[in-house]
């Protein structure tokens, strides 16, 4: 499934032949041509590297700065997943309440919409390296405060919310700076893909690592390890990336809140950008239904913990395998042509739940639904081409916050519907509704591409 950072589950503390970066994928596919945005004057910097034909992901890792960003991402993502598990266990041991334990996960999702709307201007108003390092340091400070003995549960949840509000700013800034490091062409698309694959993999590895650590040491000791992971991430970003100026200085005299909301209104007022945002959000809203209802569905089938575990990993595994194969084997032009059909097709496996599938067939449906995440490889290229450079950080922050919020909303609606109807019918119904909504969004994306193409 399409995820920018980590997929909702145990939710993250903070909380997708080669062409040259100078030749956007949208230009290679006329029907999906992307709108060029105005580019403000910035100090001259070193030209982004060009992709060698046939190199694929190897060309991305050949860039020294990207290797530093990737290593920092691995550390912070593992830290976030492990932090979520450790904090949930800590709160449960203090209160004995399953509700309070569950709230530790919810408190890491809900603030995304706050950080993504009210703080988005931070990503463009300040130098990107400074923003990334400060976000990591603030996250480390939040987890370090959780370790203090006698910390009330309410304070723990507030700290969790504070870290989660930072997350969309960090993720949006990191996504925007990939354009500076890798250019705006195929290397950017593959770099975003690596970040998504890492986020999915961190969920799988993080659960295992968190379980092993909690079996050996106390939850507060695990939180100390998480704090160290954030500090190491900040160090890697500080030493491994170049200093770049802020994208815009025009908002320096304006209040941060007004600048953030004004930027969001400007982005949403652009028909092309709005269509691409919806293309990122709408499929994700519906595809998560099967994952959100995996526990009650496993119970309805009489499956044990092992069966539930298989259902939970089905979608992330499908997403990782599909992104790796599509990113490695297909040309940028082929990936662009595949994006819109895949966005719709990712809804169709949910229809298999009408037959109330057994474990094997349900797992296959989840693997196929997860593989639809590969459609984001084309969307990333169109999006960065449509957004003006001086608003790139805000745009990526808005995309990330919206993605996490819509997935959370989709999970909540699926759970509410399952109170009234059988789980297998709810999942199939989400597939039908998601297919129709995705088709409408795809039609809008095509219409905006046709209106943009002559200007391009």
Short mmCIF file of C-alpha atoms in Angstrom, two decimals:
data_model
loop_
_atom_site.label_atom_id
_atom_site.label_comp_id
_atom_site.label_asym_id
_atom_site.label_seq_id
_atom_site.Cartn_x
_atom_site.Cartn_y
_atom_site.Cartn_z
CA UNK A 1 0.00 0.00 0.00
CA UNK A 2 1.22 3.52 -0.63
CA UNK A 3 3.00 4.83 2.34
CA UNK A 4 5.35 7.75 2.63
CA UNK A 5 6.76 6.91 6.00
CA UNK A 6 5.34 3.92 7.81
CA UNK A 7 2.06 2.25 7.36
CA UNK A 8 -0.43 2.60 10.20
CA UNK A 9 -0.26 -0.31 12.53
CA UNK A 10 1.76 0.25 15.62
CA UNK A 11 2.01 3.83 14.49
CA UNK A 12 5.31 5.65 14.04
CA UNK A 13 6.40 8.47 16.27
CA UNK A 14 6.99 10.33 13.15
CA UNK A 15 4.43 8.80 11.65
CA UNK A 16 7.41 5.97 -2.74
CA UNK A 17 16.29 2.10 -19.86
CA UNK A 18 16.70 5.10 -17.36
CA UNK A 19 16.17 8.77 -18.00
CA UNK A 20 18.30 11.66 -16.90
CA UNK A 21 16.96 13.73 -13.97
CA UNK A 22 16.69 16.61 -16.41
CA UNK A 23 14.04 14.71 -18.38
CA UNK A 24 10.92 14.16 -16.24
CA UNK A 25 8.88 11.00 -16.75
CA UNK A 26 5.86 13.18 -17.48
CA UNK A 27 7.61 14.51 -20.54
CA UNK A 28 8.19 10.98 -21.75
CA UNK A 29 4.47 10.20 -21.55
CA UNK A 30 2.46 12.99 -23.18
CA UNK A 31 -0.87 11.94 -21.69
CA UNK A 32 0.61 12.43 -18.23
CA UNK A 33 2.71 15.51 -18.85
CA UNK A 34 3.37 17.40 -15.66
CA UNK A 35 2.95 21.09 -15.08
CA UNK A 36 6.21 22.98 -14.70
CA UNK A 37 6.17 25.26 -11.69
CA UNK A 38 7.99 28.56 -11.38
CA UNK A 39 11.44 28.10 -9.94
CA UNK A 40 12.84 30.84 -7.72
CA UNK A 41 16.43 31.92 -7.98
CA UNK A 42 18.65 30.03 -5.61
CA UNK A 43 22.37 29.99 -5.16
CA UNK A 44 24.15 27.76 -7.64
CA UNK A 45 24.76 24.28 -6.32
CA UNK A 46 26.37 21.15 -7.58
CA UNK A 47 24.31 19.56 -10.38
CA UNK A 48 22.41 16.42 -9.33
CA UNK A 49 23.84 13.18 -10.70
CA UNK A 50 22.42 11.62 -13.85
CA UNK A 51 21.19 8.05 -14.00
CA UNK A 52 23.12 5.57 -16.11
CA UNK A 53 20.93 3.32 -18.29
CA UNK A 54 20.17 0.00 -16.62
CA UNK A 55 21.56 0.95 -13.20
CA UNK A 56 18.22 1.28 -11.41
CA UNK A 57 18.52 1.40 -7.63
CA UNK A 58 22.31 1.09 -7.86
CA UNK A 59 22.47 4.61 -9.33
CA UNK A 60 20.63 5.95 -6.27
CA UNK A 61 23.00 4.34 -3.78
CA UNK A 62 25.97 5.60 -5.78
CA UNK A 63 25.13 9.11 -4.51
CA UNK A 64 27.00 9.70 -1.24
CA UNK A 65 24.44 12.11 0.22
CA UNK A 66 21.60 9.68 -0.42
CA UNK A 67 23.48 6.94 1.42
CA UNK A 68 23.61 9.20 4.49
CA UNK A 69 19.89 10.00 4.20
CA UNK A 70 19.08 6.31 3.78
CA UNK A 71 21.14 5.24 6.80
CA UNK A 72 19.51 7.96 8.92
CA UNK A 73 16.07 6.83 7.70
CA UNK A 74 16.75 3.22 8.69
CA UNK A 75 17.79 4.29 12.19
CA UNK A 76 14.87 6.65 12.76
CA UNK A 77 12.27 4.23 11.34
CA UNK A 78 13.44 1.33 13.47
CA UNK A 79 13.50 3.69 16.43
CA UNK A 80 9.93 4.79 15.77
CA UNK A 81 8.54 1.29 15.46
CA UNK A 82 10.37 0.02 18.52
CA UNK A 83 9.33 3.13 20.45
CA UNK A 84 5.67 2.47 19.67
CA UNK A 85 5.89 -1.10 20.96
CA UNK A 86 7.88 -0.18 24.08
CA UNK A 87 5.64 2.74 25.01
CA UNK A 88 2.51 0.63 24.55
CA UNK A 89 3.90 -2.03 26.90
CA UNK A 90 5.01 0.61 29.41
CA UNK A 91 1.59 2.28 29.49
CA UNK A 92 -0.15 -1.08 29.83
CA UNK A 93 2.07 -2.06 32.76
CA UNK A 94 1.36 1.24 34.50
CA UNK A 95 -2.42 1.29 33.92
CA UNK A 96 -3.42 -2.29 33.17
CA UNK A 97 -5.82 -0.78 30.62
CA UNK A 98 -6.00 -2.07 27.02
CA UNK A 99 -7.67 1.22 26.04
CA UNK A 100 -4.79 3.33 27.33
CA UNK A 101 -2.31 1.04 25.62
CA UNK A 102 -4.19 1.45 22.32
CA UNK A 103 -4.22 5.22 22.76
CA UNK A 104 -0.42 5.24 22.55
CA UNK A 105 -0.78 4.18 18.91
CA UNK A 106 -3.65 6.56 18.16
CA UNK A 107 -1.68 9.47 19.66
CA UNK A 108 0.99 8.91 17.01
CA UNK A 109 -1.51 9.20 14.12
CA UNK A 110 -3.85 12.03 15.03
CA UNK A 111 -1.21 14.84 15.30
CA UNK A 112 -0.14 14.22 11.69
CA UNK A 113 -2.88 16.50 10.43
CA UNK A 114 -1.72 19.23 12.85
CA UNK A 115 1.93 19.10 11.89
CA UNK A 116 1.08 18.72 8.21
CA UNK A 117 -1.11 21.83 8.09
CA UNK A 118 0.09 24.23 10.78
CA UNK A 119 3.84 23.58 10.58
CA UNK A 120 4.34 22.78 6.89
CA UNK A 121 6.00 26.13 6.09
CA UNK A 122 8.97 25.11 8.27
CA UNK A 123 10.09 22.79 5.46
CA UNK A 124 10.63 25.74 3.07
CA UNK A 125 11.46 28.66 5.38
CA UNK A 126 14.62 27.18 6.88
CA UNK A 127 17.65 25.31 5.47
CA UNK A 128 16.69 21.68 4.94
CA UNK A 129 19.62 20.13 6.80
CA UNK A 130 18.88 22.27 9.84
CA UNK A 131 15.21 21.25 9.80
CA UNK A 132 16.03 17.54 9.54
CA UNK A 133 18.61 17.63 12.34
CA UNK A 134 16.40 19.69 14.67
CA UNK A 135 13.44 17.35 14.07
CA UNK A 136 15.59 14.35 14.99
CA UNK A 137 16.87 16.12 18.11
CA UNK A 138 13.34 17.05 19.18
CA UNK A 139 12.21 13.45 18.68
CA UNK A 140 15.17 12.27 20.74
CA UNK A 141 14.21 14.76 23.46
CA UNK A 142 10.63 13.46 23.55
CA UNK A 143 11.68 9.82 23.90
CA UNK A 144 14.35 10.71 26.47
CA UNK A 145 11.70 12.46 28.59
CA UNK A 146 9.55 9.30 28.45
CA UNK A 147 12.34 7.43 30.25
CA UNK A 148 12.13 9.61 33.36
CA UNK A 149 10.80 7.58 36.32
CA UNK A 150 7.41 8.56 37.64
CA UNK A 151 6.33 10.18 34.37
CA UNK A 152 2.49 10.24 34.37
CA UNK A 153 0.68 8.38 31.59
CA UNK A 154 -0.94 11.63 30.42
CA UNK A 155 2.52 13.18 30.02
CA UNK A 156 3.71 10.12 28.09
CA UNK A 157 0.82 10.51 25.64
CA UNK A 158 1.51 14.25 25.28
CA UNK A 159 5.15 13.52 24.46
CA UNK A 160 4.02 10.93 21.93
CA UNK A 161 1.71 13.50 20.31
CA UNK A 162 4.50 16.09 20.21
CA UNK A 163 6.84 13.67 18.43
CA UNK A 164 4.08 12.74 15.99
CA UNK A 165 3.41 16.41 15.14
CA UNK A 166 7.09 16.76 14.19
CA UNK A 167 6.96 13.71 11.93
CA UNK A 168 5.22 15.15 8.83
CA UNK A 169 7.59 18.14 8.83
CA UNK A 170 10.58 15.79 8.95
CA UNK A 171 9.18 13.47 6.27
CA UNK A 172 8.15 16.31 3.97
CA UNK A 173 11.51 18.05 4.30
CA UNK A 174 13.37 14.82 3.63
CA UNK A 175 11.23 14.08 0.55
CA UNK A 176 11.80 17.59 -0.78
CA UNK A 177 15.55 17.48 -0.26
CA UNK A 178 15.72 14.26 -2.30
CA UNK A 179 14.99 16.49 -5.29
CA UNK A 180 18.08 18.55 -4.44
CA UNK A 181 20.24 15.46 -3.94
CA UNK A 182 18.99 13.27 -6.78
CA UNK A 183 17.47 15.73 -9.24
CA UNK A 184 13.87 15.76 -10.44
CA UNK A 185 14.00 12.78 -12.78
CA UNK A 186 14.19 9.02 -12.37
CA UNK A 187 16.73 9.06 -9.54
CA UNK A 188 14.23 11.03 -7.44
CA UNK A 189 11.50 8.47 -8.20
CA UNK A 190 13.75 5.55 -7.23
CA UNK A 191 15.00 7.39 -4.13
CA UNK A 192 11.43 7.89 -2.94
CA UNK A 193 10.79 4.22 -3.66
CA UNK A 194 13.74 3.20 -1.46
CA UNK A 195 12.37 5.34 1.39
CA UNK A 196 8.96 3.65 1.12
CA UNK A 197 10.46 0.17 0.93
CA UNK A 198 12.54 0.93 4.02
CA UNK A 199 9.44 2.12 5.89
CA UNK A 200 7.59 -1.09 5.06
CA UNK A 201 10.59 -3.24 5.96
CA UNK A 202 11.07 -1.36 9.23
CA UNK A 203 7.56 -2.42 10.27
CA UNK A 204 8.42 -6.09 9.76
CA UNK A 205 11.90 -5.95 11.30
CA UNK A 206 10.91 -3.47 14.02
CA UNK A 207 8.25 -5.77 15.47
CA UNK A 208 10.75 -8.60 15.78
CA UNK A 209 13.51 -6.37 17.19
CA UNK A 210 11.12 -4.71 19.63
CA UNK A 211 9.84 -8.06 20.85
CA UNK A 212 13.35 -9.39 21.40
CA UNK A 213 14.46 -6.25 23.22
CA UNK A 214 11.41 -6.25 25.48
CA UNK A 215 12.06 -9.89 26.31
CA UNK A 216 15.54 -8.93 27.49
CA UNK A 217 15.21 -5.46 29.05
CA UNK A 218 12.59 -3.14 30.53
CA UNK A 219 10.49 -0.84 28.28
CA UNK A 220 12.31 2.26 29.55
CA UNK A 221 15.64 0.75 28.52
CA UNK A 222 14.20 0.19 25.02
CA UNK A 223 13.19 3.86 24.94
CA UNK A 224 16.80 4.78 25.74
CA UNK A 225 17.89 2.77 22.70
CA UNK A 226 15.30 4.64 20.63
CA UNK A 227 16.71 7.95 21.83
CA UNK A 228 20.19 6.90 20.75
CA UNK A 229 18.84 5.92 17.32
CA UNK A 230 17.38 9.40 16.81
CA UNK A 231 20.65 11.03 17.91
CA UNK A 232 22.66 8.89 15.49
CA UNK A 233 20.22 9.79 12.71
CA UNK A 234 20.73 13.49 13.46
CA UNK A 235 24.51 13.01 13.40
CA UNK A 236 24.40 11.23 10.04
CA UNK A 237 22.28 13.99 8.51
CA UNK A 238 24.50 16.73 9.94
CA UNK A 239 27.76 15.21 8.71
CA UNK A 240 26.56 13.37 5.61
CA UNK A 241 24.51 16.03 3.79
CA UNK A 242 25.42 19.41 2.34
CA UNK A 243 24.13 22.70 3.65
CA UNK A 244 21.53 24.19 1.32
CA UNK A 245 19.68 27.51 1.67
CA UNK A 246 16.00 27.79 2.44
CA UNK A 247 13.73 27.43 -0.57
CA UNK A 248 11.86 30.62 0.13
CA UNK A 249 12.61 33.72 2.14
CA UNK A 250 9.44 35.56 1.25
CA UNK A 251 7.59 34.26 4.31
CA UNK A 252 10.28 35.15 6.81
CA UNK A 253 8.29 38.12 8.09
CA UNK A 254 4.99 36.26 8.22
CA UNK A 255 3.64 34.17 11.06
CA UNK A 256 4.40 30.47 10.66
CA UNK A 257 0.74 29.51 10.99
CA UNK A 258 -0.41 31.97 8.33
CA UNK A 259 2.39 30.97 5.99
CA UNK A 260 1.58 27.26 6.40
CA UNK A 261 -2.16 27.67 5.85
CA UNK A 262 -1.60 30.06 2.94
CA UNK A 263 0.74 27.58 1.28
CA UNK A 264 -1.77 24.77 1.74
CA UNK A 265 -4.54 26.87 0.17
CA UNK A 266 -2.30 27.72 -2.77
CA UNK A 267 -1.42 24.07 -3.35
CA UNK A 268 -5.01 22.87 -3.12
CA UNK A 269 -6.18 25.65 -5.45
CA UNK A 270 -4.01 24.24 -8.24
CA UNK A 271 -6.15 21.68 -10.08
CA UNK A 272 -3.21 19.55 -11.20
CA UNK A 273 -1.62 19.39 -7.74
CA UNK A 274 -4.98 18.72 -6.14
CA UNK A 275 -5.65 15.82 -8.52
CA UNK A 276 -2.26 14.25 -7.80
CA UNK A 277 -2.75 14.61 -4.04
CA UNK A 278 -6.09 12.83 -4.34
CA UNK A 279 -4.44 10.11 -6.43
CA UNK A 280 -2.00 9.55 -3.56
CA UNK A 281 -4.69 9.61 -0.85
CA UNK A 282 -7.86 8.00 -2.22
CA UNK A 283 -6.62 4.48 -3.00
CA UNK A 284 -4.86 4.36 0.37
CA UNK A 285 -8.10 5.23 2.17
CA UNK A 286 -9.84 2.08 0.92
CA UNK A 287 -7.03 -0.43 0.51
CA UNK A 288 -6.30 -0.42 4.26
CA UNK A 289 -9.71 -1.92 5.11
CA UNK A 290 -8.50 -5.52 4.77
CA UNK A 291 -5.46 -4.83 6.95
CA UNK A 292 -7.46 -2.93 9.56
CA UNK A 293 -9.90 -5.84 9.89
CA UNK A 294 -7.29 -8.61 9.81
CA UNK A 295 -7.76 -9.42 13.50
CA UNK A 296 -11.57 -9.92 13.44
CA UNK A 297 -11.30 -11.75 10.11
CA UNK A 298 -8.70 -14.14 11.53
CA UNK A 299 -10.99 -14.68 14.50
CA UNK A 300 -13.94 -15.43 12.20
CA UNK A 301 -11.84 -18.08 10.43
CA UNK A 302 -10.68 -19.54 13.73
CA UNK A 303 -7.02 -18.73 13.07
CA UNK A 304 -4.43 -18.50 15.81
CA UNK A 305 -1.68 -15.90 16.29
CA UNK A 306 0.40 -17.43 13.48
CA UNK A 307 -2.44 -17.03 10.97
CA UNK A 308 -3.06 -13.46 12.08
CA UNK A 309 0.65 -12.71 11.74
CA UNK A 310 0.62 -13.96 8.14
CA UNK A 311 -2.36 -11.75 7.30
CA UNK A 312 -0.66 -8.71 8.86
CA UNK A 313 2.54 -9.08 6.83
CA UNK A 314 0.80 -9.82 3.53
CA UNK A 315 0.29 -6.25 2.38
CA UNK A 316 3.74 -4.88 3.36
CA UNK A 317 5.48 -7.84 1.68
CA UNK A 318 3.43 -7.32 -1.49
CA UNK A 319 4.32 -3.62 -1.51
CA UNK A 320 8.05 -4.24 -1.04
CA UNK A 321 8.28 -6.93 -3.74
CA UNK A 322 6.26 -4.91 -6.27
CA UNK A 323 8.23 -1.69 -5.77
CA UNK A 324 11.56 -3.49 -6.10
CA UNK A 325 10.50 -5.32 -9.28
CA UNK A 326 8.85 -2.33 -10.94
CA UNK A 327 11.68 0.01 -9.99
CA UNK A 328 14.36 -2.42 -11.15
CA UNK A 329 12.88 -4.01 -14.29
CA UNK A 330 10.74 -1.31 -15.93
CA UNK A 331 11.83 1.87 -17.67
CA UNK A 332 10.55 5.25 -16.40
CA UNK A 333 8.17 5.42 -19.38
CA UNK A 334 6.73 1.98 -18.64
CA UNK A 335 6.32 2.81 -14.94
CA UNK A 336 4.48 6.01 -15.82
CA UNK A 337 2.10 4.17 -18.15
CA UNK A 338 1.45 1.58 -15.46
CA UNK A 339 0.66 4.02 -12.64
CA UNK A 340 -2.96 4.88 -13.33
CA UNK A 341 -4.11 1.31 -14.10
CA UNK A 342 -2.32 0.07 -10.98
CA UNK A 343 -3.98 2.71 -8.80
CA UNK A 344 -7.38 1.30 -9.76
CA UNK A 345 -6.30 -2.34 -9.84
CA UNK A 346 -5.03 -2.15 -6.24
CA UNK A 347 -8.67 -2.04 -5.13
CA UNK A 348 -9.77 -5.17 -7.01
CA UNK A 349 -8.20 -7.89 -4.81
CA UNK A 350 -10.53 -6.83 -1.98
CA UNK A 351 -13.44 -8.11 -4.06
CA UNK A 352 -12.12 -11.62 -3.42
CA UNK A 353 -13.39 -11.29 0.15
CA UNK A 354 -16.95 -11.73 -1.17
CA UNK A 355 -16.18 -15.46 -1.26
CA UNK A 356 -15.02 -15.36 2.39
CA UNK A 357 -11.58 -16.72 1.47
CA UNK A 358 -9.57 -19.12 3.60
CA UNK A 359 -6.18 -18.10 5.00
CA UNK A 360 -4.26 -18.90 1.81
CA UNK A 361 -6.61 -17.03 -0.52
CA UNK A 362 -6.94 -14.07 1.87
CA UNK A 363 -3.15 -13.84 2.06
CA UNK A 364 -2.99 -13.82 -1.75
CA UNK A 365 -5.56 -10.99 -1.86
CA UNK A 366 -3.47 -8.96 0.58
CA UNK A 367 -0.25 -9.58 -1.36
CA UNK A 368 -1.91 -8.42 -4.59
CA UNK A 369 -3.44 -5.36 -2.91
CA UNK A 370 -0.05 -4.42 -1.47
CA UNK A 371 1.60 -4.77 -4.88
CA UNK A 372 -0.58 -1.93 -6.14
CA UNK A 373 1.64 0.44 -4.14
CA UNK A 374 3.98 0.47 -7.15
CA UNK A 375 1.66 3.01 -8.82
CA UNK A 376 3.28 5.72 -6.68
CA UNK A 377 6.49 5.45 -8.73
CA UNK A 378 4.80 7.40 -11.53
CA UNK A 379 2.85 9.75 -9.26
CA UNK A 380 6.03 10.92 -7.52
CA UNK A 381 7.49 12.18 -10.79
CA UNK A 382 4.35 14.02 -11.85
CA UNK A 383 3.98 15.59 -8.42
CA UNK A 384 7.48 17.03 -8.14
CA UNK A 385 7.16 18.42 -11.67
CA UNK A 386 3.83 20.10 -10.85
CA UNK A 387 4.90 21.79 -7.58
CA UNK A 388 6.86 25.08 -7.68
CA UNK A 389 10.29 24.57 -6.15
CA UNK A 390 9.80 27.21 -3.47
CA UNK A 391 6.80 25.22 -2.16
CA UNK A 392 8.23 21.73 -2.51
CA UNK A 393 8.76 21.19 1.22
CA UNK A 394 5.22 22.27 2.06
CA UNK A 395 3.80 20.11 -0.72
CA UNK A 396 5.63 16.99 0.45
CA UNK A 397 4.63 17.66 4.06
CA UNK A 398 0.98 18.04 3.03
CA UNK A 399 1.15 14.84 0.96
CA UNK A 400 2.61 12.87 3.87
CA UNK A 401 0.18 14.22 6.46
CA UNK A 402 -2.78 13.64 4.17
CA UNK A 403 -1.68 10.09 3.42
CA UNK A 404 -1.37 9.14 7.08
CA UNK A 405 -4.65 10.87 7.96
CA UNK A 406 -6.64 9.24 5.16
CA UNK A 407 -5.28 5.81 6.03
CA UNK A 408 -6.24 6.34 9.65
CA UNK A 409 -9.69 7.51 8.57
CA UNK A 410 -10.09 4.49 6.31
CA UNK A 411 -9.20 2.14 9.14
CA UNK A 412 -11.65 3.85 11.50
CA UNK A 413 -14.50 3.73 8.96
CA UNK A 414 -13.81 0.08 8.18
CA UNK A 415 -13.93 -0.76 11.87
CA UNK A 416 -17.20 1.14 12.31
CA UNK A 417 -18.75 -0.64 9.32
CA UNK A 418 -17.66 -4.02 10.70
CA UNK A 419 -19.83 -3.33 13.75
CA UNK A 420 -22.87 -3.52 11.45
CA UNK A 421 -21.90 -5.98 8.70
CA UNK A 422 -19.71 -9.10 8.40
CA UNK A 423 -16.03 -8.38 7.96
CA UNK A 424 -15.70 -10.05 4.57
CA UNK A 425 -18.53 -7.92 3.18
CA UNK A 426 -17.03 -4.72 4.56
CA UNK A 427 -13.67 -5.45 2.91
CA UNK A 428 -15.35 -6.29 -0.41
CA UNK A 429 -17.52 -3.17 -0.14
CA UNK A 430 -14.42 -1.06 0.43
CA UNK A 431 -13.00 -2.59 -2.74
CA UNK A 432 -16.07 -1.63 -4.77
CA UNK A 433 -16.28 1.90 -3.38
CA UNK A 434 -12.52 2.36 -3.67
CA UNK A 435 -12.54 1.27 -7.31
CA UNK A 436 -15.25 3.80 -8.19
CA UNK A 437 -13.56 6.66 -6.30
CA UNK A 438 -10.15 5.82 -7.76
CA UNK A 439 -11.59 5.80 -11.28
CA UNK A 440 -13.00 9.29 -10.73
CA UNK A 441 -9.63 10.54 -9.48
CA UNK A 442 -7.80 8.91 -12.40
CA UNK A 443 -10.15 10.67 -14.83
CA UNK A 444 -9.35 14.00 -13.17
CA UNK A 445 -5.60 13.32 -13.35
CA UNK A 446 -5.93 12.62 -17.08
CA UNK A 447 -7.96 15.78 -17.63
CA UNK A 448 -5.40 17.95 -15.85
CA UNK A 449 -2.59 16.29 -17.83
CA UNK A 450 -4.26 17.27 -21.11
CA UNK A 451 -4.72 20.87 -20.02
CA UNK A 452 -1.10 21.11 -18.85
CA UNK A 453 0.54 19.42 -21.83
CA UNK A 454 0.19 22.33 -24.34
CA UNK A 455 1.74 24.78 -21.86
CA UNK A 456 4.59 22.36 -21.22
#
